[in-house]
């Protein structure tokens, strides 16, 4: 399968990549850039574990082809952590014990971050709706919703 | 030895999880995150498309010739059988296949695409056999045998297969005389329930990477609850010694039982044996995760329960047919656990139980959070409600009257230890304002309340061991070695708390040695059965006490003082007599110089500890009687207030309350987190979850068609209560609570539905559609 040359800014760094045409953004991040904080839970757009920011919007990276991201800006949990964007949420997720196995956590954090970007003071209902695509089998969600609420108030 | 109250600092405190920073930043390493470089090979599995068939031939020659393919294996390469309690499974099918999805051949190639292509080139000829999909069909005398060689399989001595049938374990209890007791009963209910297959659905699917050296030594990286059990089982099956196999297991992205024992982990190993030197990765797709690995087996349960006029339970007859699936290597013990706990948490004088593990051509049943208890209690707790109704007695009162108490003789003959189940019942009942009706805002919204209670013992062999090590570092921190796994439950944090409190250091001075590695970590049987806080906790306590003894002996010698006058506080050894002080970091590794340069005292400090229950006895094969069936029971209760929209059948939980007797909450917030997570998982199984099969093929192997609870399904209010009646042999009195919080949920919801709508269904899930249909058919009956 043919490769394609793509320019992409990943976590603030613009680079040129040679990417197989069929490769998803999820696989590109994990397998070519070793950004393994972005998780693979289904590769079908149904679990949210692979959520990243693409041009500032949360997307399931398993549904996006990496070559479609030519000229795009991608941010993952690693980059967002480094630039401090997730600090408030990470703090409340820790305080509220909203993390158990942690596999859903990066995706949750990014969906929650995107919500707070567009709606700084969401209602509980808004929080729940924003996170409905992020599955968590461990926590029962209550603490996650609470952590997002707390971060919004912080 | 320090007194417990002196060293309990930090116990019962809500210490932050020790793994939380890594997990919140994406830095936490899971198996699929480990980088193996460009030599990594990708494995894919050719699976049986038929539920039951003889394999006539397998032609792999074309697949082997495909460029990029490094290895192709089939069952012909490996004869051994594998299994935890009953060795009834081949790694790759050999003579026959027994379920759709069973591994038939495996390929390793330089890319997943090539591996997939190679699968298509493998030709398998089958001769179909008659499949059996229901346990009640499988027990018929003329049913075809799924395992004709059952009699020759290796089995542990507490499992009783019946060769020549499809029954791989039959557990019995005969206590008192049920036949006589029925005559004395005022009320008797007789019910049958069907609990369907569900799946664990960890968000991380199974993944394992194997590498076999040119000398044949095996290394396996796997997302596993059971690194040691995997090493042992796989080595024995392949004819190795367990110490020739090394299993390394980083963080686990959810387990709930499905990553216990061995499921798919042997597959990449045997493939890697044909591609020596290469790491070989097998990661299950979500679809494979659904229908090729352990699931929670289905159950047909027939219950007859009776009580006298005053509401005292007199007799119980419980017949369970567990749909064990194509292999019951692990499931046979679920059958046993269901058997010895078959009364639920009740004191019943006359008991007759028959718990059958039955082979079918369905997917393999395995351990699932609760190990049979959710299924069992779904039946028991609905029958109890019906009995109370038959007498016109309050359901809470009925339970309080019959519930098991310390000193009671259980159905197996074991004496019950003290338990806080009454307090649990009272707490949850009060939380939902039991006995008061609450009004809905609309006439089409019907409200109801339900309660359900539970017990569960760790289900395991009589002698599963734990061990722990503590190594002091140069900086005064300590490295805690454990072989139990962090699967989300918080065990690393609890172990750090136990070690810190016992030794006398702050929790933040404890590092957990990870990943768990069978070459370096101390032995731990498995991360299952809610046993770690109690069992591994005891080992950690012992290791910390050992290290503490060593520390104090060194300082006592150096200061020429009595050890009894010394203590360790916050990482500093102090003398209560002379008020001298020395920091751990000042001598933990290098020791203390004697006066006048006359030599040294001490040396690196290394504590070790172990724990193994030694008092569990066997149970008689015919009567199920024995001195001590299990180590202990954790008990609890849940209550719900629900609202159902009778126009749509949609159920909404207004209030949910949970209370469990954990003996002692080492970290109360972590206990509450288990109670909440379990409750929602239970609610999900009550309302949505069912694996739908058509002739053995799963129809809904994805998250759209197999829905699990999401944020929008949360109850309006969730309340949790911790009850603490100490466990005599638990660390600081603690016992486990990982599984229990989902056990009573289905029954609690079913009872609330009955209260709201006056209907009962034969089994979960209580989907909106099913509720609506049941309501309609009830209307028709009335009309
Ligand atoms: S992995 Fe992308 S949504 Fe599940
Ligand atoms: S914490 Fe395990 S899936 Fe969310």
Short mmCIF file of N, CA, C and O in Angstrom, two decimals, chain B residues 520-628:
data_model
loop_
_atom_site.label_atom_id
_atom_site.label_comp_id
_atom_site.label_asym_id
_atom_site.label_seq_id
_atom_site.Cartn_x
_atom_site.Cartn_y
_atom_site.Cartn_z
N UNK B 520 10.84 -11.73 39.19
CA UNK B 520 11.29 -10.83 40.25
C UNK B 520 10.26 -10.58 41.34
O UNK B 520 10.62 -10.21 42.45
N UNK B 521 8.99 -10.71 41.03
CA UNK B 521 7.96 -10.41 42.03
C UNK B 521 7.73 -11.64 42.89
O UNK B 521 7.84 -12.77 42.41
N UNK B 522 7.38 -11.43 44.15
CA UNK B 522 7.05 -12.59 44.99
C UNK B 522 5.76 -13.26 44.50
O UNK B 522 4.93 -12.64 43.84
N UNK B 523 5.61 -14.50 44.87
CA UNK B 523 4.49 -15.30 44.36
C UNK B 523 3.14 -14.78 44.83
O UNK B 523 2.96 -14.40 45.98
N UNK B 524 2.20 -14.78 43.91
CA UNK B 524 0.80 -14.49 44.24
C UNK B 524 -0.05 -15.39 43.37
O UNK B 524 0.14 -15.44 42.16
N UNK B 525 -1.03 -16.08 43.98
CA UNK B 525 -1.80 -17.04 43.19
C UNK B 525 -2.48 -16.36 42.00
O UNK B 525 -2.13 -16.58 40.85
N UNK B 526 -3.47 -15.50 42.26
CA UNK B 526 -4.12 -14.76 41.18
C UNK B 526 -4.78 -13.53 41.79
O UNK B 526 -5.13 -13.52 42.96
N UNK B 527 -4.99 -12.52 40.95
CA UNK B 527 -5.75 -11.35 41.37
C UNK B 527 -7.22 -11.61 41.06
O UNK B 527 -7.75 -11.18 40.03
N UNK B 528 -7.86 -12.34 41.94
CA UNK B 528 -9.25 -12.77 41.75
C UNK B 528 -9.90 -12.90 43.12
O UNK B 528 -9.23 -12.79 44.15
N UNK B 529 -11.20 -13.15 43.11
CA UNK B 529 -11.91 -13.59 44.31
C UNK B 529 -11.95 -12.53 45.41
O UNK B 529 -12.24 -12.86 46.56
N UNK B 530 -11.66 -11.28 45.08
CA UNK B 530 -11.61 -10.22 46.10
C UNK B 530 -10.70 -10.63 47.25
O UNK B 530 -10.98 -10.37 48.40
N UNK B 531 -9.60 -11.30 46.92
CA UNK B 531 -8.78 -11.89 47.97
C UNK B 531 -7.54 -11.08 48.33
O UNK B 531 -6.87 -11.37 49.32
N UNK B 532 -7.18 -10.06 47.52
CA UNK B 532 -5.87 -9.43 47.74
C UNK B 532 -5.78 -8.63 49.03
O UNK B 532 -4.80 -8.76 49.77
N UNK B 533 -6.76 -7.77 49.30
CA UNK B 533 -6.68 -6.94 50.51
C UNK B 533 -6.43 -7.83 51.72
O UNK B 533 -5.60 -7.54 52.57
N UNK B 534 -7.15 -8.94 51.74
CA UNK B 534 -7.04 -9.85 52.87
C UNK B 534 -5.77 -10.70 52.79
O UNK B 534 -4.93 -10.66 53.70
N UNK B 535 -5.57 -11.43 51.69
CA UNK B 535 -4.48 -12.41 51.63
C UNK B 535 -3.13 -11.74 51.37
O UNK B 535 -2.18 -11.89 52.14
N UNK B 536 -3.04 -10.98 50.29
CA UNK B 536 -1.78 -10.30 50.00
C UNK B 536 -1.51 -9.25 51.07
O UNK B 536 -0.36 -9.01 51.43
N UNK B 537 -2.59 -8.67 51.59
CA UNK B 537 -2.44 -7.70 52.68
C UNK B 537 -1.76 -8.33 53.88
O UNK B 537 -0.88 -7.72 54.50
N UNK B 538 -2.13 -9.54 54.21
CA UNK B 538 -1.47 -10.24 55.32
C UNK B 538 0.01 -10.47 55.03
O UNK B 538 0.85 -10.36 55.93
N UNK B 539 0.32 -10.79 53.78
CA UNK B 539 1.73 -11.02 53.42
C UNK B 539 2.52 -9.71 53.51
O UNK B 539 3.66 -9.69 53.99
N UNK B 540 1.91 -8.63 53.07
CA UNK B 540 2.57 -7.32 53.14
C UNK B 540 2.80 -6.92 54.60
O UNK B 540 3.88 -6.44 54.97
N UNK B 541 1.80 -7.16 55.41
CA UNK B 541 1.94 -6.87 56.84
C UNK B 541 3.11 -7.64 57.43
O UNK B 541 3.94 -7.10 58.17
N UNK B 542 3.19 -8.92 57.07
CA UNK B 542 4.28 -9.75 57.60
C UNK B 542 5.63 -9.26 57.10
O UNK B 542 6.61 -9.23 57.87
N UNK B 543 5.70 -8.86 55.84
CA UNK B 543 6.97 -8.37 55.30
C UNK B 543 7.39 -7.08 55.99
O UNK B 543 8.57 -6.86 56.30
N UNK B 544 6.41 -6.22 56.23
CA UNK B 544 6.72 -4.94 56.88
C UNK B 544 7.15 -5.16 58.32
O UNK B 544 8.06 -4.49 58.83
N UNK B 545 6.53 -6.12 58.98
CA UNK B 545 6.93 -6.42 60.35
C UNK B 545 8.34 -7.00 60.38
O UNK B 545 9.13 -6.68 61.27
N UNK B 546 8.65 -7.81 59.38
CA UNK B 546 9.99 -8.38 59.28
C UNK B 546 11.03 -7.27 59.08
O UNK B 546 12.06 -7.22 59.77
N UNK B 547 10.76 -6.37 58.16
CA UNK B 547 11.69 -5.26 57.91
C UNK B 547 11.84 -4.39 59.17
O UNK B 547 12.93 -3.96 59.53
N UNK B 548 10.70 -4.18 59.82
CA UNK B 548 10.72 -3.36 61.03
C UNK B 548 11.60 -3.99 62.11
O UNK B 548 12.39 -3.30 62.77
N UNK B 549 11.46 -5.30 62.28
CA UNK B 549 12.30 -6.01 63.25
C UNK B 549 13.78 -5.81 62.94
O UNK B 549 14.59 -5.55 63.81
N UNK B 550 14.12 -5.96 61.66
CA UNK B 550 15.52 -5.81 61.25
C UNK B 550 16.03 -4.40 61.55
O UNK B 550 17.13 -4.21 62.06
N UNK B 551 15.21 -3.42 61.23
CA UNK B 551 15.60 -2.02 61.44
C UNK B 551 15.86 -1.76 62.93
O UNK B 551 16.90 -1.22 63.32
N UNK B 552 14.89 -2.17 63.71
CA UNK B 552 15.01 -1.88 65.15
C UNK B 552 16.18 -2.63 65.77
O UNK B 552 16.87 -2.10 66.66
N UNK B 553 16.45 -3.84 65.29
CA UNK B 553 17.57 -4.60 65.85
C UNK B 553 18.89 -3.89 65.56
O UNK B 553 19.79 -3.82 66.43
N UNK B 554 19.02 -3.35 64.36
CA UNK B 554 20.27 -2.65 64.00
C UNK B 554 20.45 -1.43 64.90
O UNK B 554 21.52 -1.22 65.49
N UNK B 555 19.38 -0.64 65.01
CA UNK B 555 19.50 0.60 65.80
C UNK B 555 19.71 0.28 67.27
O UNK B 555 20.52 0.91 67.96
N UNK B 556 19.02 -0.73 67.77
CA UNK B 556 19.18 -1.10 69.18
C UNK B 556 20.62 -1.49 69.48
O UNK B 556 21.20 -1.09 70.50
N UNK B 557 21.20 -2.23 68.54
CA UNK B 557 22.60 -2.64 68.75
C UNK B 557 23.52 -1.43 68.72
O UNK B 557 24.40 -1.27 69.57
N UNK B 558 23.28 -0.55 67.75
CA UNK B 558 24.15 0.62 67.61
C UNK B 558 24.05 1.54 68.81
O UNK B 558 25.05 2.09 69.28
N UNK B 559 22.82 1.70 69.31
CA UNK B 559 22.62 2.63 70.43
C UNK B 559 22.74 1.93 71.79
O UNK B 559 22.56 2.54 72.83
N UNK B 560 22.96 0.64 71.72
CA UNK B 560 23.00 -0.18 72.94
C UNK B 560 21.74 0.05 73.78
O UNK B 560 21.77 0.32 74.97
N UNK B 561 20.61 -0.06 73.09
CA UNK B 561 19.32 0.15 73.76
C UNK B 561 18.45 -1.09 73.59
O UNK B 561 18.77 -1.99 72.79
N UNK B 562 17.34 -1.09 74.28
CA UNK B 562 16.37 -2.18 74.16
C UNK B 562 15.45 -1.88 72.97
O UNK B 562 14.95 -0.76 72.84
N UNK B 563 15.18 -2.87 72.12
CA UNK B 563 14.26 -2.65 70.98
C UNK B 563 12.91 -2.13 71.43
O UNK B 563 12.27 -1.34 70.71
N UNK B 564 12.48 -2.54 72.59
CA UNK B 564 11.16 -2.12 73.06
C UNK B 564 11.06 -0.62 73.30
O UNK B 564 9.96 -0.06 73.37
N UNK B 565 12.19 0.02 73.46
CA UNK B 565 12.17 1.48 73.66
C UNK B 565 12.21 2.25 72.34
O UNK B 565 12.15 3.47 72.33
N UNK B 566 12.34 1.52 71.25
CA UNK B 566 12.47 2.18 69.94
C UNK B 566 11.17 2.13 69.16
O UNK B 566 10.33 1.26 69.37
N UNK B 567 11.03 3.07 68.27
CA UNK B 567 9.86 3.11 67.40
C UNK B 567 10.28 3.74 66.08
O UNK B 567 11.34 4.37 66.00
N UNK B 568 9.44 3.56 65.07
CA UNK B 568 9.72 4.23 63.80
C UNK B 568 8.54 5.15 63.50
O UNK B 568 7.39 4.70 63.44
N UNK B 569 8.81 6.41 63.35
CA UNK B 569 7.76 7.38 63.07
C UNK B 569 8.15 8.19 61.86
O UNK B 569 9.23 8.80 61.85
N UNK B 570 7.29 8.14 60.83
CA UNK B 570 7.53 9.00 59.68
C UNK B 570 8.92 8.81 59.06
O UNK B 570 9.56 9.78 58.64
N UNK B 571 9.40 7.59 59.07
CA UNK B 571 10.70 7.31 58.45
C UNK B 571 11.89 7.60 59.33
O UNK B 571 13.03 7.61 58.87
N UNK B 572 11.65 7.85 60.61
CA UNK B 572 12.73 8.14 61.55
C UNK B 572 12.65 7.16 62.71
O UNK B 572 11.58 6.97 63.30
N UNK B 573 13.78 6.52 63.02
CA UNK B 573 13.80 5.66 64.20
C UNK B 573 14.08 6.54 65.40
O UNK B 573 15.01 7.37 65.39
N UNK B 574 13.27 6.39 66.43
CA UNK B 574 13.44 7.22 67.62
C UNK B 574 13.53 6.32 68.85
O UNK B 574 13.03 5.19 68.86
N UNK B 575 14.19 6.85 69.86
CA UNK B 575 14.21 6.15 71.14
C UNK B 575 13.32 6.92 72.10
O UNK B 575 13.47 8.12 72.28
N UNK B 576 12.38 6.21 72.68
CA UNK B 576 11.49 6.86 73.65
C UNK B 576 12.25 7.10 74.95
O UNK B 576 11.84 7.91 75.77
N UNK B 577 13.35 6.38 75.14
CA UNK B 577 14.10 6.51 76.38
C UNK B 577 15.12 7.64 76.29
O UNK B 577 15.15 8.53 77.12
N UNK B 578 15.94 7.58 75.23
CA UNK B 578 17.04 8.54 75.17
C UNK B 578 16.76 9.70 74.23
O UNK B 578 17.57 10.62 74.09
N UNK B 579 15.60 9.61 73.54
CA UNK B 579 15.20 10.64 72.57
C UNK B 579 16.17 10.80 71.42
O UNK B 579 16.20 11.83 70.76
N UNK B 580 16.98 9.80 71.21
CA UNK B 580 17.85 9.80 70.03
C UNK B 580 17.00 9.60 68.78
O UNK B 580 15.91 9.04 68.83
N UNK B 581 17.54 10.01 67.64
CA UNK B 581 16.83 9.87 66.37
C UNK B 581 17.80 9.49 65.26
O UNK B 581 18.94 9.96 65.25
N UNK B 582 17.34 8.66 64.34
CA UNK B 582 18.13 8.44 63.12
C UNK B 582 17.17 8.17 61.96
O UNK B 582 16.19 7.43 62.11
N UNK B 583 17.43 8.83 60.86
CA UNK B 583 16.55 8.65 59.70
C UNK B 583 16.86 7.32 59.02
O UNK B 583 18.03 6.92 58.95
N UNK B 584 15.82 6.69 58.49
CA UNK B 584 16.03 5.42 57.78
C UNK B 584 17.07 5.57 56.68
O UNK B 584 17.90 4.70 56.46
N UNK B 585 17.02 6.71 55.99
CA UNK B 585 17.93 6.87 54.85
C UNK B 585 19.38 6.94 55.29
O UNK B 585 20.29 6.73 54.48
N UNK B 586 19.60 7.20 56.56
CA UNK B 586 20.99 7.31 57.02
C UNK B 586 21.64 5.96 57.31
O UNK B 586 22.84 5.91 57.61
N UNK B 587 20.85 4.89 57.24
CA UNK B 587 21.51 3.60 57.52
C UNK B 587 20.87 2.39 56.81
O UNK B 587 21.38 1.29 56.90
N UNK B 588 19.78 2.66 56.08
CA UNK B 588 19.00 1.54 55.55
C UNK B 588 19.82 0.59 54.68
O UNK B 588 19.58 -0.61 54.64
N UNK B 589 20.77 1.12 53.98
CA UNK B 589 21.58 0.27 53.09
C UNK B 589 22.99 0.08 53.63
O UNK B 589 23.52 -1.03 53.65
N UNK B 590 23.58 1.18 54.13
CA UNK B 590 25.02 1.11 54.47
C UNK B 590 25.27 0.74 55.93
O UNK B 590 26.41 0.51 56.32
N UNK B 591 24.24 0.74 56.74
CA UNK B 591 24.44 0.39 58.15
C UNK B 591 24.90 1.59 58.98
O UNK B 591 24.95 2.73 58.51
N UNK B 592 25.23 1.30 60.23
CA UNK B 592 25.62 2.35 61.18
C UNK B 592 27.04 2.06 61.67
O UNK B 592 27.33 0.93 62.06
N UNK B 593 27.92 3.06 61.64
CA UNK B 593 29.28 2.81 62.14
C UNK B 593 29.29 2.67 63.66
O UNK B 593 28.54 3.35 64.36
N UNK B 594 30.13 1.77 64.13
CA UNK B 594 30.29 1.66 65.58
C UNK B 594 31.11 2.85 66.07
O UNK B 594 31.77 3.53 65.29
N UNK B 595 31.08 3.04 67.35
CA UNK B 595 31.87 4.13 67.92
C UNK B 595 33.35 3.90 67.65
O UNK B 595 33.81 2.77 67.58
N UNK B 596 34.07 4.96 67.54
CA UNK B 596 35.54 4.93 67.38
C UNK B 596 36.01 4.08 66.20
O UNK B 596 37.05 3.44 66.27
N UNK B 597 35.23 4.10 65.16
CA UNK B 597 35.61 3.37 63.94
C UNK B 597 35.94 1.90 64.21
O UNK B 597 36.85 1.33 63.64
N UNK B 598 35.18 1.31 65.10
CA UNK B 598 35.46 -0.09 65.42
C UNK B 598 34.65 -1.07 64.59
O UNK B 598 34.45 -2.21 64.99
N UNK B 599 34.20 -0.61 63.46
CA UNK B 599 33.44 -1.50 62.58
C UNK B 599 32.04 -0.97 62.30
O UNK B 599 31.76 0.21 62.56
N UNK B 600 31.18 -1.84 61.78
CA UNK B 600 29.86 -1.42 61.33
C UNK B 600 28.79 -2.37 61.84
O UNK B 600 29.06 -3.55 62.09
N UNK B 601 27.57 -1.86 61.88
CA UNK B 601 26.41 -2.66 62.26
C UNK B 601 25.36 -2.55 61.15
O UNK B 601 25.12 -1.45 60.66
N UNK B 602 24.76 -3.66 60.81
CA UNK B 602 23.64 -3.60 59.87
C UNK B 602 23.99 -4.06 58.47
O UNK B 602 24.81 -4.95 58.29
N UNK B 603 23.38 -3.44 57.50
CA UNK B 603 23.50 -3.86 56.11
C UNK B 603 22.13 -3.75 55.46
O UNK B 603 21.14 -3.45 56.14
N UNK B 604 22.06 -3.93 54.15
CA UNK B 604 20.78 -3.71 53.44
C UNK B 604 19.62 -4.45 54.10
O UNK B 604 19.75 -5.62 54.47
N UNK B 605 18.52 -3.75 54.20
CA UNK B 605 17.35 -4.32 54.87
C UNK B 605 16.36 -4.85 53.84
O UNK B 605 16.03 -4.18 52.86
N UNK B 606 15.95 -6.06 54.09
CA UNK B 606 15.08 -6.75 53.13
C UNK B 606 14.08 -7.58 53.91
O UNK B 606 14.45 -8.58 54.53
N UNK B 607 12.84 -7.13 53.92
CA UNK B 607 11.82 -7.86 54.67
C UNK B 607 11.04 -8.81 53.77
O UNK B 607 10.90 -8.55 52.57
N UNK B 608 10.57 -9.88 54.35
CA UNK B 608 9.74 -10.76 53.53
C UNK B 608 8.59 -11.30 54.38
O UNK B 608 8.69 -11.40 55.61
N UNK B 609 7.49 -11.62 53.69
CA UNK B 609 6.32 -12.12 54.40
C UNK B 609 5.49 -13.00 53.50
O UNK B 609 5.58 -12.92 52.27
N UNK B 610 4.71 -13.85 54.11
CA UNK B 610 3.84 -14.72 53.31
C UNK B 610 2.53 -14.94 54.05
O UNK B 610 2.42 -14.68 55.25
N UNK B 611 1.57 -15.41 53.30
CA UNK B 611 0.30 -15.80 53.91
C UNK B 611 -0.33 -16.88 53.05
O UNK B 611 -0.30 -16.82 51.83
N UNK B 612 -0.88 -17.86 53.72
CA UNK B 612 -1.65 -18.89 53.02
C UNK B 612 -2.67 -19.42 54.01
O UNK B 612 -2.31 -19.77 55.12
N UNK B 613 -3.95 -19.44 53.63
CA UNK B 613 -4.91 -20.03 54.56
C UNK B 613 -4.63 -21.53 54.67
O UNK B 613 -4.40 -22.20 53.66
N UNK B 614 -4.65 -22.04 55.88
CA UNK B 614 -4.29 -23.46 56.08
C UNK B 614 -5.45 -24.25 56.67
O UNK B 614 -5.29 -25.41 57.00
N UNK B 615 -6.61 -23.59 56.78
CA UNK B 615 -7.68 -24.20 57.57
C UNK B 615 -8.92 -24.58 56.76
O UNK B 615 -9.92 -25.00 57.32
N UNK B 616 -8.88 -24.40 55.43
CA UNK B 616 -10.06 -24.75 54.64
C UNK B 616 -10.05 -26.26 54.41
O UNK B 616 -9.03 -26.84 54.04
N UNK B 617 -11.18 -26.87 54.64
CA UNK B 617 -11.26 -28.33 54.55
C UNK B 617 -12.03 -28.76 53.30
O UNK B 617 -12.72 -27.96 52.67
N UNK B 618 -11.92 -30.03 52.98
CA UNK B 618 -12.71 -30.59 51.89
C UNK B 618 -14.17 -30.73 52.30
O UNK B 618 -14.51 -30.64 53.48
N UNK B 619 -15.04 -30.91 51.29
CA UNK B 619 -16.46 -31.14 51.57
C UNK B 619 -16.84 -32.51 51.02
O UNK B 619 -16.36 -32.90 49.96
N UNK B 620 -17.69 -33.18 51.74
CA UNK B 620 -18.09 -34.52 51.32
C UNK B 620 -18.79 -34.48 49.95
O UNK B 620 -19.66 -33.64 49.72
N UNK B 621 -18.41 -35.41 49.09
CA UNK B 621 -18.92 -35.41 47.72
C UNK B 621 -20.44 -35.59 47.68
O UNK B 621 -21.13 -35.03 46.83
N UNK B 622 -21.00 -36.38 48.57
CA UNK B 622 -22.42 -36.67 48.52
C UNK B 622 -23.29 -35.67 49.29
O UNK B 622 -24.44 -35.45 48.96
N UNK B 623 -22.72 -35.07 50.33
CA UNK B 623 -23.55 -34.20 51.19
C UNK B 623 -23.08 -32.76 51.22
O UNK B 623 -23.78 -31.88 51.74
N UNK B 624 -21.88 -32.48 50.72
CA UNK B 624 -21.36 -31.11 50.77
C UNK B 624 -21.01 -30.66 52.16
O UNK B 624 -20.82 -29.46 52.40
N UNK B 625 -20.89 -31.60 53.09
CA UNK B 625 -20.61 -31.22 54.48
C UNK B 625 -19.11 -31.25 54.76
O UNK B 625 -18.38 -32.10 54.25
N UNK B 626 -18.67 -30.30 55.57
CA UNK B 626 -17.27 -30.24 55.94
C UNK B 626 -17.10 -29.19 57.02
O UNK B 626 -18.02 -28.41 57.29
N UNK B 627 -15.90 -29.13 57.58
CA UNK B 627 -15.71 -28.26 58.73
C UNK B 627 -15.67 -26.79 58.33
O UNK B 627 -16.30 -25.93 58.94
N UNK B 628 -14.92 -26.50 57.30
CA UNK B 628 -14.82 -25.10 56.88
C UNK B 628 -14.70 -25.03 55.36
O UNK B 628 -13.65 -25.30 54.79
#
